[in-house]
Short mmCIF file of C-alpha atoms and ligand atoms in Angstrom, two decimals:
data_model
loop_
_atom_site.label_atom_id
_atom_site.label_comp_id
_atom_site.label_asym_id
_atom_site.label_seq_id
_atom_site.Cartn_x
_atom_site.Cartn_y
_atom_site.Cartn_z
CA MET K 1 20.21 79.64 -132.44
CA ASN K 2 17.04 81.62 -131.69
CA ALA K 3 13.63 80.91 -133.26
CA LEU K 4 13.90 83.63 -135.93
CA ALA K 5 17.42 82.49 -136.90
CA SER K 6 16.09 78.93 -137.39
CA LEU K 7 13.23 80.22 -139.55
CA LEU K 8 15.54 82.34 -141.69
CA CYS K 9 18.13 79.55 -142.07
CA ALA K 10 15.40 77.18 -143.24
CA ARG K 11 14.13 79.76 -145.71
CA ILE K 12 17.62 80.46 -147.10
CA ALA K 13 18.32 76.72 -147.42
CA GLN K 14 15.17 76.43 -149.56
CA THR K 15 15.16 79.59 -151.66
CA GLY K 16 18.73 80.93 -151.50
CA PRO K 17 20.33 84.03 -149.97
CA MET K 18 18.12 87.01 -149.12
CA THR K 19 18.76 90.72 -149.63
CA LEU K 20 19.73 92.81 -146.63
CA ALA K 21 16.36 94.56 -147.01
CA ASP K 22 14.43 91.30 -146.63
CA TYR K 23 16.63 90.33 -143.69
CA MET K 24 16.09 93.69 -141.95
CA ALA K 25 12.35 93.57 -142.54
CA GLU K 26 12.12 90.10 -140.93
CA CYS K 27 14.35 91.06 -137.98
CA LEU K 28 12.50 94.29 -137.22
CA MET K 29 8.91 93.49 -138.05
CA HIS K 30 8.37 89.69 -138.08
CA PRO K 31 4.93 89.43 -136.41
CA GLU K 32 6.10 87.00 -133.69
CA HIS K 33 9.85 87.52 -133.38
CA GLY K 34 10.49 91.00 -134.81
CA TYR K 35 12.45 93.53 -132.79
CA TYR K 36 9.79 96.27 -132.88
CA SER K 37 6.81 93.89 -132.97
CA THR K 38 7.66 92.42 -129.60
CA ARG K 39 9.14 95.16 -127.40
CA ASP K 40 9.60 98.74 -126.32
CA PRO K 41 13.33 99.21 -126.95
CA PHE K 42 13.72 102.81 -125.81
CA GLY K 43 15.26 104.45 -122.77
CA SER K 44 18.27 103.96 -120.58
CA PHE K 45 17.26 100.37 -119.73
CA GLY K 46 16.45 99.56 -123.37
CA ASP K 47 18.74 99.36 -126.37
CA PHE K 48 18.90 103.01 -127.38
CA THR K 49 17.64 106.46 -126.45
CA THR K 50 16.18 108.89 -128.96
CA ALA K 51 16.00 112.71 -128.92
CA PRO K 52 12.42 112.95 -127.56
CA GLU K 53 13.35 110.46 -124.81
CA ILE K 54 16.45 112.50 -123.94
CA SER K 55 14.60 115.77 -123.33
CA GLN K 56 11.13 117.29 -123.57
CA MET K 57 12.79 120.29 -125.27
CA PHE K 58 13.06 118.42 -128.58
CA GLY K 59 9.29 117.97 -128.95
CA GLU K 60 8.49 121.39 -127.55
CA LEU K 61 10.67 123.17 -130.12
CA LEU K 62 9.35 121.06 -133.00
CA GLY K 63 5.80 121.73 -131.82
CA LEU K 64 6.31 125.48 -131.82
CA ALA K 65 7.99 125.39 -135.26
CA ILE K 66 5.01 123.49 -136.62
CA ALA K 67 2.50 125.81 -134.95
CA GLN K 68 4.32 128.78 -136.51
CA ALA K 69 4.05 127.20 -139.97
CA TRP K 70 0.36 126.45 -139.35
CA ILE K 71 -0.29 130.10 -138.40
CA ASP K 72 1.75 131.39 -141.37
CA GLN K 73 -0.33 129.19 -143.69
CA GLY K 74 -3.62 130.64 -142.44
CA ARG K 75 -4.51 128.08 -139.72
CA PRO K 76 -5.88 125.38 -142.08
CA ARG K 77 -7.79 122.28 -141.00
CA GLY K 78 -5.65 119.22 -141.65
CA THR K 79 -3.43 116.55 -140.16
CA LEU K 80 -0.81 116.49 -137.41
CA ALA K 81 1.09 113.34 -138.36
CA GLU K 82 4.02 111.33 -137.07
CA LEU K 83 5.83 108.40 -138.65
CA GLY K 84 7.17 105.72 -136.29
CA PRO K 85 6.22 107.42 -133.01
CA GLY K 86 7.91 104.90 -130.68
CA ARG K 87 6.56 105.55 -127.18
CA GLY K 88 4.51 108.57 -128.33
CA THR K 89 6.69 110.97 -126.35
CA LEU K 90 7.41 113.36 -129.22
CA MET K 91 3.73 113.75 -130.08
CA ALA K 92 2.83 114.24 -126.41
CA ASP K 93 5.46 117.00 -126.11
CA ILE K 94 4.27 118.66 -129.34
CA LEU K 95 0.68 118.66 -128.08
CA ARG K 96 1.66 120.03 -124.65
CA ALA K 97 3.81 122.80 -126.14
CA THR K 98 1.01 123.91 -128.49
CA LYS K 99 -1.85 123.92 -125.94
CA GLY K 100 -1.74 127.71 -125.86
CA VAL K 101 -1.91 128.10 -129.66
CA ALA K 102 -5.55 129.06 -130.21
CA GLY K 103 -7.37 126.68 -132.57
CA PHE K 104 -4.35 124.44 -133.29
CA HIS K 105 -5.61 121.28 -131.57
CA GLU K 106 -9.14 121.75 -132.89
CA ALA K 107 -7.95 122.16 -136.50
CA LEU K 108 -5.62 119.17 -136.73
CA GLU K 109 -6.38 115.46 -136.51
CA VAL K 110 -3.56 113.40 -134.98
CA VAL K 111 -2.52 110.59 -137.34
CA LEU K 112 0.23 108.12 -136.40
CA MET K 113 1.84 105.65 -138.78
CA GLU K 114 3.07 102.73 -136.68
CA ALA K 115 3.66 99.11 -137.69
CA SER K 116 4.20 97.58 -134.26
CA PRO K 117 1.11 96.60 -132.21
CA THR K 118 3.20 96.71 -129.02
CA LEU K 119 4.24 100.30 -129.69
CA ARG K 120 0.71 101.33 -130.77
CA ALA K 121 -0.48 100.28 -127.32
CA ARG K 122 2.36 102.24 -125.75
CA GLN K 123 1.44 105.34 -127.82
CA ARG K 124 -2.20 105.00 -126.75
CA ALA K 125 -1.11 104.98 -123.10
CA THR K 126 1.22 107.98 -123.51
CA LEU K 127 -1.35 110.11 -125.35
CA GLY K 128 -4.16 109.48 -122.86
CA ASP K 129 -7.50 110.66 -124.21
CA VAL K 130 -6.18 112.48 -127.29
CA ARG K 131 -8.10 111.36 -130.38
CA VAL K 132 -5.69 109.40 -132.57
CA THR K 133 -6.01 107.63 -135.91
CA TRP K 134 -3.37 104.98 -136.65
CA ILE K 135 -2.47 104.15 -140.22
CA ASP K 136 -0.43 101.27 -141.67
CA HIS K 137 0.59 102.83 -144.94
CA ILE K 138 1.58 106.31 -146.07
CA ASP K 139 -1.13 106.31 -148.77
CA GLN K 140 -3.66 106.52 -145.93
CA LEU K 141 -2.36 109.98 -145.01
CA PRO K 142 -5.46 112.18 -145.56
CA GLU K 143 -5.67 114.41 -148.65
CA ALA K 144 -5.31 117.58 -146.55
CA PRO K 145 -2.65 119.98 -145.28
CA VAL K 146 -0.16 117.87 -143.34
CA PHE K 147 2.15 118.92 -140.52
CA LEU K 148 4.38 115.90 -140.08
CA VAL K 149 7.32 114.83 -137.91
CA ALA K 150 9.51 111.74 -138.12
CA ASN K 151 12.39 111.13 -135.72
CA GLU K 152 14.60 108.07 -136.18
CA PHE K 153 11.96 106.55 -138.45
CA PHE K 154 13.74 106.36 -141.81
CA ASP K 155 16.86 104.69 -140.33
CA ALA K 156 14.68 101.72 -139.37
CA LEU K 157 13.54 101.09 -142.96
CA PRO K 158 15.22 98.16 -144.73
CA ILE K 159 18.13 98.92 -147.05
CA ARG K 160 19.88 97.16 -149.91
CA GLN K 161 23.64 97.49 -150.10
CA PHE K 162 25.82 97.44 -153.23
CA HIS K 163 29.58 97.26 -153.73
CA ARG K 164 30.92 98.78 -156.92
CA ASP K 165 32.82 96.29 -159.09
CA GLY K 166 33.94 97.75 -162.45
CA ALA K 167 30.82 99.06 -164.21
CA GLY K 168 28.62 96.69 -162.16
CA TRP K 169 27.58 96.12 -158.58
CA ARG K 170 27.73 93.21 -156.15
CA GLU K 171 24.86 93.14 -153.69
CA THR K 172 25.29 92.23 -150.02
CA VAL K 173 23.08 89.22 -149.28
CA VAL K 174 22.47 87.08 -146.21
CA GLY K 175 23.22 83.40 -146.72
CA LEU K 176 24.46 80.39 -144.78
CA VAL K 177 28.04 79.58 -143.79
CA ASN K 178 28.37 76.28 -141.90
CA GLY K 179 24.64 76.42 -141.16
CA HIS K 180 24.81 79.93 -139.67
CA LEU K 181 23.61 83.28 -141.01
CA ALA K 182 26.40 85.30 -142.64
CA ALA K 183 26.80 88.09 -145.15
CA GLY K 184 28.05 87.41 -148.67
CA LYS K 185 28.00 89.13 -152.06
CA THR K 186 26.33 88.35 -155.37
CA ALA K 187 28.25 88.26 -158.67
CA PRO K 188 28.67 91.73 -160.21
CA ALA K 189 25.80 92.91 -162.41
CA PRO K 190 24.75 96.27 -163.86
CA MET K 191 22.08 98.17 -161.89
CA ALA K 192 19.98 100.77 -163.71
CA ALA K 193 19.05 102.49 -160.44
CA LEU K 194 22.74 103.07 -159.64
CA GLU K 195 23.90 104.18 -163.09
CA HIS K 196 24.33 107.79 -161.89
CA ARG K 197 26.50 106.66 -158.96
CA LEU K 198 29.21 105.29 -161.27
CA LYS K 199 30.36 108.92 -161.46
CA ASP K 200 31.10 109.40 -157.76
CA VAL K 201 31.59 105.93 -156.26
CA PRO K 202 35.14 104.53 -156.63
CA PRO K 203 35.75 100.82 -157.33
CA GLY K 204 35.09 98.89 -154.13
CA GLY K 205 32.92 101.74 -152.82
CA ILE K 206 29.61 100.96 -151.14
CA VAL K 207 26.20 102.49 -151.81
CA GLU K 208 23.03 101.81 -149.85
CA ILE K 209 19.51 102.36 -151.12
CA CYS K 210 16.32 102.30 -149.09
CA PRO K 211 13.55 101.18 -151.45
CA ALA K 212 10.73 101.96 -148.98
CA ALA K 213 11.86 105.52 -148.23
CA ALA K 214 11.34 107.23 -151.59
CA PRO K 215 7.63 106.35 -151.95
CA ILE K 216 7.01 107.65 -148.42
CA ALA K 217 8.84 110.92 -149.08
CA ALA K 218 7.05 111.21 -152.43
CA THR K 219 3.62 110.94 -150.81
CA ILE K 220 4.51 113.53 -148.16
CA GLY K 221 5.79 115.85 -150.90
CA ARG K 222 2.61 115.41 -152.93
CA ARG K 223 0.37 116.19 -149.94
CA ILE K 224 2.37 119.33 -149.09
CA VAL K 225 2.42 120.59 -152.68
CA ALA K 226 -1.30 119.91 -153.16
CA HIS K 227 -2.66 121.08 -149.80
CA GLY K 228 0.11 122.80 -147.80
CA GLY K 229 1.84 121.84 -144.59
CA LEU K 230 5.37 121.01 -143.48
CA ALA K 231 7.45 117.91 -142.74
CA LEU K 232 10.33 117.86 -140.25
CA ILE K 233 12.48 114.75 -140.54
CA PHE K 234 15.30 114.07 -138.05
CA ASP K 235 17.71 111.17 -138.28
CA TYR K 236 21.35 110.22 -138.54
CA GLY K 237 22.86 110.19 -141.98
CA GLY K 238 24.04 112.56 -144.65
CA TRP K 239 23.24 114.18 -147.94
CA ARG K 240 24.30 111.23 -150.11
CA SER K 241 24.78 107.59 -149.23
CA LEU K 242 28.37 106.41 -149.40
CA GLY K 243 29.90 103.59 -147.41
CA ASP K 244 28.70 100.76 -145.22
CA THR K 245 26.39 102.09 -142.50
CA PHE K 246 24.39 98.94 -141.78
CA GLN K 247 24.60 98.36 -138.03
CA ALA K 248 23.08 96.48 -135.11
CA ILE K 249 22.59 98.09 -131.69
CA SER K 250 21.84 96.19 -128.52
CA SER K 251 22.05 97.54 -124.94
CA HIS K 252 23.53 100.86 -126.17
CA ALA K 253 26.46 99.12 -127.96
CA PHE K 254 27.21 97.87 -131.48
CA ALA K 255 26.40 94.20 -131.95
CA ASP K 256 26.81 91.50 -134.63
CA PRO K 257 23.76 91.96 -136.92
CA PHE K 258 23.61 88.22 -137.69
CA ALA K 259 24.10 86.74 -134.21
CA GLU K 260 20.60 87.10 -132.79
CA PRO K 261 18.08 88.21 -135.39
CA GLY K 262 15.11 90.01 -133.81
CA ASN K 263 17.02 90.84 -130.62
CA ALA K 264 19.06 93.81 -131.85
CA ASP K 265 17.96 96.99 -133.55
CA LEU K 266 19.13 97.05 -137.19
CA THR K 267 19.56 100.44 -138.86
CA ALA K 268 21.38 102.30 -141.62
CA HIS K 269 22.19 105.95 -142.12
CA VAL K 270 19.55 107.95 -143.95
CA ASP K 271 20.29 109.33 -147.41
CA PHE K 272 18.56 112.72 -147.15
CA GLU K 273 19.26 113.60 -150.78
CA ALA K 274 17.17 110.59 -151.83
CA LEU K 275 14.28 111.79 -149.62
CA ALA K 276 14.51 115.35 -150.96
CA LEU K 277 14.62 114.18 -154.59
CA ALA K 278 11.63 111.89 -154.07
CA ALA K 279 9.60 114.67 -152.42
CA ARG K 280 9.98 117.10 -155.36
CA PRO K 281 8.44 119.45 -156.35
CA ALA K 282 8.20 120.14 -152.61
CA ALA K 283 11.19 122.25 -151.54
CA ALA K 284 13.80 120.86 -149.13
CA ALA K 285 15.98 122.53 -146.50
CA PHE K 286 18.75 120.53 -144.82
CA ASP K 287 20.99 121.20 -141.83
CA THR K 288 22.42 119.57 -138.72
CA GLN K 289 20.18 118.84 -135.74
CA GLY K 290 22.38 121.03 -133.55
CA ARG K 291 22.04 124.11 -135.76
CA VAL K 292 18.30 123.65 -136.29
CA LEU K 293 17.58 123.24 -132.57
CA GLY K 294 19.85 126.25 -131.94
CA ARG K 295 17.84 128.46 -134.31
CA LEU K 296 14.59 127.21 -132.74
CA GLY K 297 15.83 128.59 -129.43
CA ILE K 298 16.97 125.55 -127.48
CA ASP K 299 19.51 127.55 -125.44
CA ALA K 300 16.89 129.94 -124.08
CA ARG K 301 14.45 127.09 -123.42
CA ALA K 302 17.19 125.15 -121.63
CA GLU K 303 17.95 128.14 -119.40
CA ALA K 304 14.28 128.65 -118.55
CA LEU K 305 13.94 125.00 -117.52
CA ALA K 306 17.27 125.07 -115.65
CA ALA K 307 16.01 127.91 -113.43
CA ARG K 308 13.50 125.49 -111.91
CA LEU K 309 15.96 122.62 -111.34
CA GLN K 310 18.78 121.79 -108.99
CA GLY K 311 21.10 118.96 -108.01
CA HIS K 312 20.91 115.78 -110.06
CA ALA K 313 17.92 117.00 -112.10
CA LEU K 314 19.82 120.12 -113.16
CA HIS K 315 22.91 118.10 -114.00
CA SER K 316 21.01 115.65 -116.22
CA HIS K 317 19.08 118.49 -117.85
CA ARG K 318 22.37 120.16 -118.84
CA ALA K 319 23.71 116.83 -120.10
CA ALA K 320 20.57 116.33 -122.22
CA HIS K 321 20.92 119.79 -123.76
CA ARG K 322 24.54 118.99 -124.67
CA ARG K 323 23.66 115.58 -126.00
CA LEU K 324 21.04 116.93 -128.39
CA THR K 325 23.12 119.81 -129.76
CA ASP K 326 26.87 119.30 -129.26
CA PRO K 327 28.74 118.43 -132.48
CA SER K 328 30.61 115.69 -130.61
CA GLU K 329 27.30 114.08 -129.57
CA MET K 330 24.05 114.11 -131.64
CA GLY K 331 24.43 117.69 -132.87
CA SER K 332 26.11 117.02 -136.20
CA LEU K 333 25.73 113.27 -136.84
CA PHE K 334 21.98 113.85 -136.70
CA LYS K 335 20.48 115.91 -139.49
CA ALA K 336 17.19 117.69 -140.06
CA LEU K 337 15.31 117.86 -143.34
CA ALA K 338 12.34 120.17 -143.85
CA LEU K 339 9.94 119.61 -146.75
CA TYR K 340 7.72 122.58 -147.56
CA ARG K 341 5.97 124.37 -150.40
CA ALA K 342 8.46 126.00 -152.76
CA THR K 343 6.28 129.14 -152.86
CA THR K 344 6.88 129.84 -149.14
CA PRO K 345 10.10 130.67 -147.27
CA PRO K 346 11.89 127.83 -145.40
CA PRO K 347 10.31 127.04 -142.00
CA ALA K 348 11.59 128.26 -138.62
CA GLY K 349 14.91 126.63 -137.75
CA PHE K 350 16.23 126.57 -141.32
CA ASP K 351 18.05 129.34 -143.17
N1 SAH Z 1 10.26 108.23 -133.23
C1 SAH Z 1 10.49 107.45 -132.03
C2 SAH Z 1 10.84 105.99 -132.32
C3 SAH Z 1 11.95 105.69 -133.30
S1 SAH Z 1 12.21 103.95 -133.54
C4 SAH Z 1 11.54 108.13 -131.17
O1 SAH Z 1 12.19 109.04 -131.67
O2 SAH Z 1 11.71 107.74 -130.03
C5 SAH Z 1 11.38 103.60 -135.06
C6 SAH Z 1 9.87 103.61 -134.99
O3 SAH Z 1 9.37 103.36 -136.30
C7 SAH Z 1 9.24 102.55 -134.09
O4 SAH Z 1 8.06 103.09 -133.54
C8 SAH Z 1 8.92 101.44 -135.11
O5 SAH Z 1 7.96 100.51 -134.65
C9 SAH Z 1 8.45 102.27 -136.27
N2 SAH Z 1 8.53 101.63 -137.60
C10 SAH Z 1 9.59 101.00 -138.14
N3 SAH Z 1 9.32 100.61 -139.41
C11 SAH Z 1 8.05 101.00 -139.67
C12 SAH Z 1 7.19 100.92 -140.80
N4 SAH Z 1 7.59 100.33 -141.93
N5 SAH Z 1 5.95 101.47 -140.73
C13 SAH Z 1 5.55 102.08 -139.58
N6 SAH Z 1 6.31 102.19 -138.48
C14 SAH Z 1 7.54 101.67 -138.51
#
């Protein structure tokens, strides 16, 4: 049993089973043993690879979409923000792609929300001498126009999971079986927050809620409505949570989420409807990653880059293009949500 497992077993023995959300929070962000607190998990030698790590095209296209929105909105002074920037690759690509946009870098302050000290150091290294402000909490996002990106951020936020039982719900909790961590369920009880889901969830059906996500989306929505800006949120998930999507990933494969707490990435699919509802009265546009990148011009950009490549580099460039956009790869499992002012048309990339 690893050190975090021992700590969690001792805690459960004293105070009883913990919610999945508490378990995820400890596994991902425990200051000494947490998955993100202690490592850089990205890339082909890590546990998983994300869109900005797959190809520079992802950040370039997002950068140009944001720059277009910034120009359309009259080139305001404000914030260029990212939530959960990982290695800092996406922000670096956005900044490189927008170098030629007159006034863009001067007008916007780069603000990164990152909880892991290890990854903050990595972001500092990636971004070189770019001026960066790190924040811990979404409330620290300046009261100003905000142009924000978040890729695979919301899936890392802790979820609670409920199984419908009659008119009530049984919550998935983490307890002890023979001294080892294991999932169990509470007795059924009514849940005010899930009252509306009694209509569409059949008996035995599973609903997941992400308590931390709505306040974050709400703050982004408030900033956009009050000051202008745009948020582009990419992640895997769907328009409404249904079913068990809690999963552990280690070395690019599914793993047992309770075997080695802190050593596997724990995630759940993102409920984009919940984000859009929380962000109101900001407007929301929703589509697949493949279609959005297609409308932003990924095919033309891919061809332009391909013209300069050959051999293995060309082959892996083509594979990266496919991986980001093909419906059988990330193209349709991954979704894109844009939050924008309802008084303006949807941003580039969305219908
Ligand atoms: N966006 C990056 C990394 C995705 S992994 C990419 O696409 O490659 C999730 C990121 O969110 C990591 O940087 C992790 O440390 C950060 N993170 C997770 N929970 C967080 C929280 N509550 N507050 C701030 N950052 C968080």
